[in-house]
Short mmCIF file of C-alpha atoms and ligand atoms in Angstrom, two decimals:
data_model
loop_
_atom_site.label_atom_id
_atom_site.label_comp_id
_atom_site.label_asym_id
_atom_site.label_seq_id
_atom_site.Cartn_x
_atom_site.Cartn_y
_atom_site.Cartn_z
CA MET A 1 122.27 133.44 -132.52
CA ILE A 2 119.65 135.38 -132.04
CA GLN A 3 119.96 138.65 -134.29
CA GLN A 4 116.51 139.83 -134.14
CA LEU A 5 113.68 139.47 -131.43
CA SER A 6 110.22 140.35 -131.31
CA ILE A 7 107.82 139.54 -127.77
CA THR A 8 103.78 140.21 -128.33
CA ASP A 9 101.97 139.37 -125.14
CA ILE A 10 104.11 137.64 -122.94
CA ARG A 11 103.48 138.11 -119.21
CA ASN A 12 103.68 142.35 -119.51
CA LEU A 13 106.06 142.37 -122.74
CA THR A 14 103.07 143.37 -125.20
CA SER A 15 104.99 144.57 -127.56
CA VAL A 16 108.78 144.15 -127.99
CA SER A 17 111.07 144.60 -130.03
CA ILE A 18 115.16 144.29 -129.96
CA LYS A 19 118.27 144.15 -131.71
CA PRO A 20 120.72 141.69 -129.65
CA SER A 21 124.47 142.03 -129.72
CA PRO A 22 126.24 138.74 -130.71
CA SER A 23 127.89 138.46 -127.41
CA VAL A 24 126.50 140.26 -124.33
CA ASN A 25 123.07 141.08 -123.27
CA VAL A 26 122.12 142.82 -120.17
CA PHE A 27 118.72 143.59 -119.13
CA TYR A 28 118.26 145.85 -115.88
CA GLY A 29 115.35 147.04 -114.04
CA LEU A 30 113.16 147.21 -111.05
CA ASN A 31 112.08 144.88 -109.65
CA GLY A 32 108.64 143.32 -111.79
CA SER A 33 109.35 145.40 -114.65
CA GLY A 34 109.85 142.06 -117.04
CA LYS A 35 113.84 140.74 -117.37
CA THR A 36 112.93 137.18 -116.35
CA SER A 37 110.29 137.57 -118.57
CA VAL A 38 112.74 138.15 -121.73
CA LEU A 39 114.22 135.12 -121.09
CA GLU A 40 111.42 133.29 -120.78
CA ALA A 41 110.57 134.51 -124.41
CA ILE A 42 113.53 133.69 -125.67
CA HIS A 43 112.93 129.73 -123.86
CA ILE A 44 109.60 129.72 -125.49
CA LEU A 45 111.83 130.70 -128.99
CA GLY A 46 114.40 127.91 -128.07
CA ILE A 47 111.72 125.19 -126.98
CA ALA A 48 108.59 126.53 -126.57
CA ARG A 49 107.78 126.56 -123.38
CA SER A 50 108.34 128.69 -120.03
CA PHE A 51 111.51 127.38 -118.10
CA ARG A 52 109.68 128.98 -115.21
CA THR A 53 105.53 126.89 -115.41
CA THR A 54 104.78 123.80 -117.52
CA ARG A 55 101.34 125.82 -118.09
CA ILE A 56 101.02 128.27 -120.92
CA LYS A 57 97.93 130.40 -118.95
CA PRO A 58 100.35 132.79 -116.47
CA VAL A 59 103.02 133.17 -119.54
CA ILE A 60 100.09 134.76 -121.73
CA HIS A 61 99.29 138.47 -121.36
CA ARG A 62 96.37 138.36 -119.25
CA ASP A 63 94.28 140.49 -121.52
CA ALA A 64 95.72 138.05 -124.59
CA GLU A 65 95.07 135.32 -126.33
CA VAL A 66 97.87 134.25 -128.15
CA CYS A 67 101.80 134.83 -127.46
CA THR A 68 104.53 134.96 -130.15
CA VAL A 69 107.89 135.14 -130.01
CA PHE A 70 109.42 135.68 -133.32
CA GLY A 71 113.55 135.61 -133.82
CA ARG A 72 115.44 135.96 -136.17
CA LEU A 73 118.69 133.33 -135.82
CA GLY A 74 121.66 133.67 -137.72
CA VAL A 75 123.36 130.55 -139.65
CA THR A 76 126.23 130.48 -141.59
CA SER A 77 124.58 130.99 -145.05
CA GLY A 78 122.28 133.28 -143.76
CA SER A 79 119.70 134.15 -141.44
CA ILE A 80 115.98 132.41 -140.67
CA PRO A 81 112.96 133.41 -139.26
CA VAL A 82 111.49 131.86 -136.54
CA GLY A 83 108.27 132.23 -134.87
CA VAL A 84 106.69 131.15 -132.31
CA SER A 85 103.59 131.13 -130.91
CA ARG A 86 100.66 129.44 -128.51
CA ASN A 87 97.12 129.92 -128.10
CA LEU A 88 95.37 130.15 -124.90
CA ARG A 89 91.60 129.34 -126.31
CA ASP A 90 92.57 125.85 -128.47
CA GLU A 91 96.10 125.61 -125.86
CA THR A 92 97.50 124.84 -130.21
CA LEU A 93 100.97 125.40 -130.94
CA GLN A 94 102.27 126.93 -133.74
CA ILE A 95 105.93 127.01 -134.85
CA ARG A 96 106.93 128.57 -138.15
CA VAL A 97 110.88 128.16 -139.30
CA ALA A 98 111.59 129.59 -142.58
CA GLY A 99 107.63 130.03 -143.47
CA GLU A 100 107.26 125.90 -142.84
CA ASN A 101 105.16 124.47 -140.63
CA LEU A 102 107.09 122.54 -137.93
CA LYS A 103 105.91 119.44 -136.41
CA SER A 104 108.52 118.73 -133.48
CA THR A 105 109.69 120.72 -130.69
CA SER A 106 112.80 118.83 -130.88
CA GLU A 107 113.61 119.79 -134.25
CA LEU A 108 113.04 123.15 -132.95
CA ALA A 109 115.52 123.08 -129.98
CA ARG A 110 117.94 121.97 -132.66
CA LEU A 111 118.50 125.17 -133.71
CA LEU A 112 118.38 127.12 -130.92
CA PRO A 113 120.64 125.43 -128.08
CA LEU A 114 119.77 126.91 -124.83
CA GLN A 115 121.23 126.75 -121.52
CA VAL A 116 119.70 128.27 -118.45
CA ILE A 117 121.40 129.58 -115.44
CA ASN A 118 118.38 130.91 -112.94
CA PRO A 119 117.49 130.90 -109.56
CA ASP A 120 115.88 127.60 -109.77
CA THR A 121 119.26 125.71 -111.04
CA PHE A 122 120.33 125.04 -107.80
CA ARG A 123 118.07 122.66 -107.69
CA LEU A 124 120.49 120.48 -110.29
CA LEU A 125 122.77 119.58 -107.30
CA GLU A 126 119.81 120.01 -104.52
CA GLY A 127 117.11 118.46 -106.31
CA SER A 128 115.72 115.20 -107.79
CA PRO A 129 117.79 113.03 -109.92
CA LYS A 130 115.38 113.79 -112.48
CA LEU A 131 117.21 117.16 -112.99
CA ARG A 132 120.39 115.90 -113.26
CA ARG A 133 119.52 113.72 -116.08
CA ASN A 134 117.79 116.24 -117.84
CA PHE A 135 121.31 117.66 -117.73
CA ILE A 136 122.94 114.57 -119.00
CA ASP A 137 120.34 113.88 -121.89
CA TRP A 138 120.72 118.01 -122.66
CA GLY A 139 124.22 116.96 -123.62
CA VAL A 140 123.47 113.74 -125.39
CA PHE A 141 120.22 115.12 -126.94
CA HIS A 142 122.34 118.09 -128.56
CA VAL A 143 126.05 115.84 -129.60
CA LYS A 144 123.57 112.80 -130.66
CA HIS A 145 120.55 113.74 -131.14
CA LYS A 146 119.90 111.29 -134.26
CA ASP A 147 121.07 108.50 -131.87
CA PHE A 148 119.65 109.68 -128.68
CA PHE A 149 116.05 110.61 -129.67
CA PRO A 150 114.88 107.51 -131.01
CA LEU A 151 116.91 105.15 -128.48
CA TRP A 152 115.05 107.33 -125.29
CA LYS A 153 111.51 106.72 -127.24
CA ARG A 154 112.16 102.90 -127.11
CA MET A 155 113.38 102.70 -123.64
CA GLN A 156 110.56 104.97 -122.49
CA LYS A 157 107.79 102.50 -124.15
CA ALA A 158 109.35 99.02 -122.87
CA LEU A 159 109.42 100.66 -119.20
CA LYS A 160 105.81 101.41 -119.87
CA GLN A 161 104.78 98.15 -120.85
CA ARG A 162 106.84 96.55 -118.10
CA ASN A 163 105.46 98.95 -115.64
CA SER A 164 102.10 97.89 -116.93
CA LEU A 165 103.10 94.13 -116.71
CA LEU A 166 103.87 94.10 -113.47
CA ARG A 167 101.21 96.20 -112.18
CA HIS A 168 98.30 93.42 -113.97
CA GLY A 169 100.53 90.89 -111.63
CA ARG A 170 101.95 89.58 -115.41
CA ILE A 171 105.07 88.55 -113.98
CA ASN A 172 105.67 85.00 -115.70
CA SER A 173 104.54 86.25 -119.15
CA SER A 174 106.48 85.56 -122.16
CA GLU A 175 105.66 89.22 -122.64
CA LEU A 176 107.24 90.91 -119.73
CA THR A 177 110.76 88.57 -120.97
CA SER A 178 109.95 90.19 -124.45
CA TRP A 179 109.90 93.56 -122.98
CA ASN A 180 112.32 92.80 -120.62
CA ILE A 181 114.73 92.23 -123.56
CA GLU A 182 113.60 95.68 -125.38
CA PHE A 183 114.13 97.26 -121.99
CA GLU A 184 117.80 96.33 -122.27
CA LYS A 185 118.53 96.98 -125.38
CA ALA A 186 117.65 100.50 -125.22
CA ALA A 187 118.91 100.70 -121.81
CA ASN A 188 122.83 99.89 -122.28
CA ALA A 189 123.07 101.86 -125.75
CA ILE A 190 121.27 104.63 -123.97
CA ASP A 191 123.85 104.29 -121.23
CA LEU A 192 126.51 103.94 -123.24
CA LEU A 193 125.90 107.51 -125.05
CA ARG A 194 125.66 109.51 -121.32
CA SER A 195 128.89 107.97 -120.50
CA ASN A 196 130.31 108.34 -122.85
CA TYR A 197 129.29 111.97 -123.03
CA ILE A 198 129.84 112.37 -119.35
CA GLN A 199 134.04 111.09 -120.22
CA LYS A 200 133.84 113.92 -122.28
CA LEU A 201 132.17 116.60 -120.07
CA ILE A 202 134.68 115.77 -116.94
CA PRO A 203 137.62 117.06 -117.55
CA VAL A 204 135.72 120.45 -119.15
CA PHE A 205 134.01 120.49 -116.07
CA ASN A 206 137.01 120.84 -114.04
CA GLN A 207 138.98 123.17 -116.03
CA VAL A 208 135.61 125.60 -115.62
CA LEU A 209 135.77 124.81 -112.11
CA CYS A 210 139.41 125.74 -111.69
CA GLU A 211 139.14 128.85 -112.98
CA LEU A 212 135.78 129.86 -110.55
CA ALA A 213 136.13 128.25 -107.37
CA ASP A 214 138.98 126.95 -105.26
CA LEU A 215 136.99 123.38 -105.41
CA ASP A 216 140.04 120.73 -105.52
CA ASN A 217 137.98 117.90 -104.19
CA LEU A 218 135.01 118.67 -105.35
CA SER A 219 134.34 115.34 -108.12
CA ILE A 220 131.52 114.20 -110.15
CA GLN A 221 130.23 110.60 -110.39
CA TYR A 222 127.96 109.12 -113.14
CA TYR A 223 125.72 106.30 -111.56
CA ARG A 224 123.99 104.70 -114.55
CA GLY A 225 121.24 103.34 -112.57
CA TRP A 226 121.86 100.08 -111.93
CA ASP A 227 124.64 97.93 -110.73
CA LYS A 228 127.79 98.72 -112.40
CA GLU A 229 129.19 95.21 -112.27
CA ARG A 230 126.04 93.72 -113.27
CA ALA A 231 123.83 93.06 -116.37
CA LEU A 232 120.75 94.74 -116.47
CA HIS A 233 118.81 91.55 -117.06
CA GLU A 234 120.07 90.06 -113.60
CA VAL A 235 118.90 92.73 -111.77
CA LEU A 236 116.19 93.06 -113.01
CA ASN A 237 115.34 89.53 -112.71
CA SER A 238 116.92 89.62 -108.84
CA GLY A 239 114.18 92.70 -108.21
CA LEU A 240 111.17 91.23 -109.75
CA ALA A 241 109.61 90.11 -106.93
CA ARG A 242 110.11 93.56 -105.39
CA ASP A 243 109.29 95.50 -109.01
CA ALA A 244 105.92 93.28 -109.24
CA GLN A 245 105.20 94.41 -105.45
CA THR A 246 105.36 98.49 -106.08
CA GLY A 247 104.09 98.17 -109.56
CA TYR A 248 107.22 99.91 -110.85
CA THR A 249 110.69 99.33 -112.31
CA HIS A 250 113.39 99.70 -110.15
CA ALA A 251 116.50 99.68 -111.92
CA GLY A 252 117.51 101.31 -115.44
CA PRO A 253 118.54 104.31 -116.99
CA GLN A 254 115.19 106.40 -115.94
CA ARG A 255 116.81 105.70 -112.50
CA ALA A 256 120.11 107.44 -113.50
CA ASP A 257 122.27 110.35 -111.49
CA LEU A 258 125.13 112.54 -111.37
CA ARG A 259 126.87 111.86 -108.16
CA ILE A 260 128.35 115.47 -106.80
CA ARG A 261 131.04 114.69 -103.87
CA MET A 262 133.28 117.22 -102.11
CA GLY A 263 135.17 114.16 -100.57
CA LYS A 264 133.18 112.06 -99.34
CA GLY A 265 130.53 114.00 -98.67
CA SER A 266 127.57 114.96 -100.45
CA ALA A 267 128.58 118.57 -101.87
CA VAL A 268 125.33 119.84 -101.45
CA ASP A 269 125.95 119.60 -97.48
CA ILE A 270 128.61 121.37 -97.61
CA LEU A 271 129.13 124.15 -100.30
CA SER A 272 128.09 127.67 -99.64
CA ARG A 273 125.36 128.95 -101.62
CA GLY A 274 127.65 131.29 -103.81
CA GLN A 275 129.92 127.77 -103.98
CA LEU A 276 126.78 125.87 -105.32
CA LYS A 277 126.20 128.51 -107.53
CA LEU A 278 129.46 128.53 -109.09
CA VAL A 279 129.41 124.66 -109.11
CA VAL A 280 125.94 124.67 -111.69
CA CYS A 281 127.51 127.41 -113.57
CA ALA A 282 130.70 125.34 -113.86
CA LEU A 283 128.47 122.88 -115.23
CA LYS A 284 126.44 124.91 -117.44
CA LEU A 285 129.63 126.28 -119.21
CA ALA A 286 131.13 123.15 -119.42
CA GLN A 287 128.29 122.11 -121.24
CA GLY A 288 128.63 125.17 -123.78
CA PHE A 289 132.54 124.53 -124.15
CA LEU A 290 132.02 120.79 -125.04
CA TYR A 291 129.00 121.74 -127.47
CA LYS A 292 131.14 124.07 -128.71
CA GLU A 293 134.09 121.51 -129.36
CA LEU A 294 132.28 119.04 -131.03
CA GLN A 295 129.91 120.23 -132.50
CA ASN A 296 131.53 123.51 -134.31
CA LYS A 297 128.25 125.67 -132.99
CA GLN A 298 127.16 127.83 -129.99
CA CYS A 299 124.87 127.60 -127.71
CA LEU A 300 123.19 130.57 -126.64
CA PHE A 301 122.75 131.49 -122.75
CA LEU A 302 120.18 132.52 -120.38
CA VAL A 303 121.09 133.87 -117.04
CA ASP A 304 118.53 135.24 -114.82
CA ASP A 305 120.18 137.49 -112.15
CA LEU A 306 123.67 136.97 -112.41
CA PRO A 307 124.56 138.65 -109.52
CA SER A 308 123.00 136.82 -106.73
CA GLU A 309 124.79 134.90 -104.73
CA LEU A 310 127.87 135.80 -106.11
CA ASP A 311 130.74 138.22 -104.57
CA ILE A 312 132.47 140.81 -107.50
CA PRO A 313 135.35 138.83 -108.20
CA ASN A 314 133.28 136.27 -108.60
CA ARG A 315 130.59 137.93 -111.16
CA GLN A 316 133.83 138.82 -113.41
CA LYS A 317 135.09 135.64 -113.35
CA LEU A 318 132.27 134.19 -114.61
CA CYS A 319 131.52 137.01 -117.06
CA ARG A 320 135.13 136.44 -118.19
CA LEU A 321 134.24 132.82 -118.70
CA PHE A 322 131.52 133.93 -121.30
CA GLN A 323 133.61 136.16 -122.84
CA LYS A 324 136.09 133.34 -123.52
CA MET A 325 133.04 131.15 -124.67
CA ASN A 326 132.33 134.01 -127.59
CA CYS A 327 128.69 132.99 -126.53
CA GLN A 328 126.09 135.12 -127.63
CA THR A 329 124.51 135.42 -123.35
CA PHE A 330 121.35 137.21 -122.27
CA ILE A 331 121.85 138.18 -118.59
CA THR A 332 119.33 139.64 -116.32
CA CYS A 333 120.53 141.66 -113.01
CA VAL A 334 118.75 145.08 -110.84
CA GLU A 335 121.47 147.53 -110.74
CA LYS A 336 122.92 149.03 -114.01
CA GLU A 337 125.75 148.83 -111.85
CA ALA A 338 126.18 145.40 -110.61
CA LEU A 339 128.31 143.67 -113.97
CA ALA A 340 130.56 147.29 -114.25
CA ASN A 341 133.92 146.29 -115.00
CA CYS A 342 132.80 142.39 -116.21
CA TRP A 343 133.95 143.05 -120.06
CA LEU A 344 136.50 143.37 -122.05
CA PRO A 345 136.72 145.91 -124.03
CA GLU A 346 136.33 144.14 -127.21
CA THR A 347 132.94 142.57 -126.24
CA GLU A 348 130.29 143.88 -127.79
CA VAL A 349 127.96 144.82 -124.54
CA LYS A 350 124.31 145.89 -125.11
CA MET A 351 122.68 147.38 -121.84
CA PHE A 352 118.86 147.42 -122.11
CA HIS A 353 117.39 149.46 -120.01
CA VAL A 354 113.00 147.42 -118.95
CA LYS A 355 110.75 149.59 -117.27
CA HIS A 356 107.14 148.51 -117.05
CA GLY A 357 106.80 145.80 -119.78
CA GLN A 358 109.02 148.16 -121.91
CA ILE A 359 112.88 147.98 -123.23
CA THR A 360 115.25 149.95 -124.58
CA LEU A 361 118.57 150.49 -125.52
CA ASP A 362 120.49 152.04 -123.10
CA ASP A 363 123.21 154.65 -125.17
CA ASN A 364 124.68 155.64 -121.97
CA PRO A 365 126.06 152.59 -121.01
CA GLY A 366 128.36 153.84 -118.43
CA GLN A 367 131.56 152.22 -117.93
CA GLN A 368 130.64 148.01 -117.92
CA SER A 369 133.78 147.66 -120.78
CA ILE A 370 136.38 150.46 -119.76
CA ARG A 371 139.45 149.59 -118.46
CA ARG A 372 138.14 145.30 -118.88
CA ALA A 373 141.48 143.92 -119.22
CA GLU A 374 143.69 145.45 -116.39
CA SER A 375 140.98 145.43 -114.09
CA LEU A 376 140.33 141.58 -114.93
CA GLU A 377 144.29 140.94 -114.64
CA ILE A 378 144.53 142.69 -111.65
CA GLU A 379 141.64 140.19 -109.93
CA HIS A 380 143.50 137.34 -111.50
CA GLU A 381 146.72 138.18 -109.96
N1 ATP B 406 100.09 136.91 -117.10
C1 ATP B 406 100.60 138.26 -117.14
N2 ATP B 406 99.92 138.97 -117.24
C2 ATP B 406 100.29 140.14 -117.44
N3 ATP B 406 101.58 140.81 -116.75
C3 ATP B 406 102.07 139.55 -115.95
C4 ATP B 406 101.68 138.33 -116.32
N4 ATP B 406 102.45 137.38 -115.41
C5 ATP B 406 103.03 138.03 -114.60
N5 ATP B 406 103.13 139.18 -115.21
C6 ATP B 406 103.61 140.66 -114.61
O1 ATP B 406 104.78 140.84 -115.21
C7 ATP B 406 106.14 141.87 -114.90
C8 ATP B 406 107.27 140.76 -115.58
O2 ATP B 406 107.94 139.60 -114.32
P1 ATP B 406 109.47 139.16 -113.76
O3 ATP B 406 109.20 138.24 -113.58
O4 ATP B 406 109.83 139.68 -115.77
O5 ATP B 406 109.88 140.61 -113.45
P2 ATP B 406 111.45 140.89 -112.79
O6 ATP B 406 111.81 141.72 -114.30
O7 ATP B 406 112.73 139.58 -114.35
O8 ATP B 406 111.89 141.29 -111.62
P3 ATP B 406 112.53 140.72 -110.35
O9 ATP B 406 113.73 141.29 -110.24
O10 ATP B 406 111.87 140.64 -109.21
O11 ATP B 406 113.42 138.95 -110.91
C9 ATP B 406 105.32 141.50 -113.08
O12 ATP B 406 105.73 142.51 -112.65
C10 ATP B 406 104.69 140.38 -113.33
O13 ATP B 406 103.56 140.79 -112.09
MG1 MG B 407 113.54 138.32 -112.70
#
């Protein structure tokens, strides 16, 4: 949980400092005022990179060379200071945790598990399988990180070596045989971690989806990246000629996917935009609930433009689930009133007005938390 946040030179946020609520934080303001940039800054604090671009140049304020995000993170034993800064001139990244330099971004990611829901997250259903693999691996990484990360590196190395031998036509070499063995070992172990995780996630997802939308015949199936009836070495042997021709490996965990269907059809072809958003939200929320259940910790949600595509009852249902999870949430919207009547009276909601890169705490947040219990009950009935 972020207790304090200071942002320097991230896009138009030259210097801002806030004390967020441990529960709900809403950032409202006109287009271009800097709302998404606040979420982007938190993402940089959490994993040292933006969710909007892989390049750092557009993220740093146009007149600056360095951007910094500082956060005080609440932990059971108190709080720890974390600072992340990126330098444009020498492209360096500096991560400081409790006064020490940290080398690895994966260590940083474990400190502040983040879930992002933004207009781009639609691509989780529409886009390439890589996005769905990243989704599965978020869960596996945060739940089984000691096992997963080394395995994933082993698998990547074996795959790279195998592909290189294929491209050089060395299909009968003993080297290929040894890399096949190494690849299969890592692949099976990754598959086991992923399938165990998905098995746990699916019932949680079904429950969350049930609270959000009436989509009974939506189903999720995990595809491991090769035929479920055959061992990987058999599949690799039978596909060797094709792999050699194209220069890459067609089967393995690098091809895993989640198949999301409505009845017999693909969910993306059938669902409306709002329904798609609800399904993506249900997937992300399910990960949050499962993380809480397995790790007894909370992840933090960054929700950009929550109201878009959703009608008022659906906004309320979504907000209700964030409150049920009791996680720290950072939400953006244009209109201050867009999420009025979404909060329970006991929820600590802080409203921040974002204007030309400045953030002010709204000390007259209006009726956002008034009479919430009754009206949520009414909506629910
Ligand atoms: N490198 C930069 N330096 C300075 N300003 C920038 C830089 N990159 C983007 N901006 C500006 O920062 C502002 C913040 O953009 P941001 O995407 O955070 O706005 P927003 O409040 O989320 O708007 P919307 O409601 O349209 O989504 C924009 O006005 C943008 O033009
Ligand atoms: Mg925005």
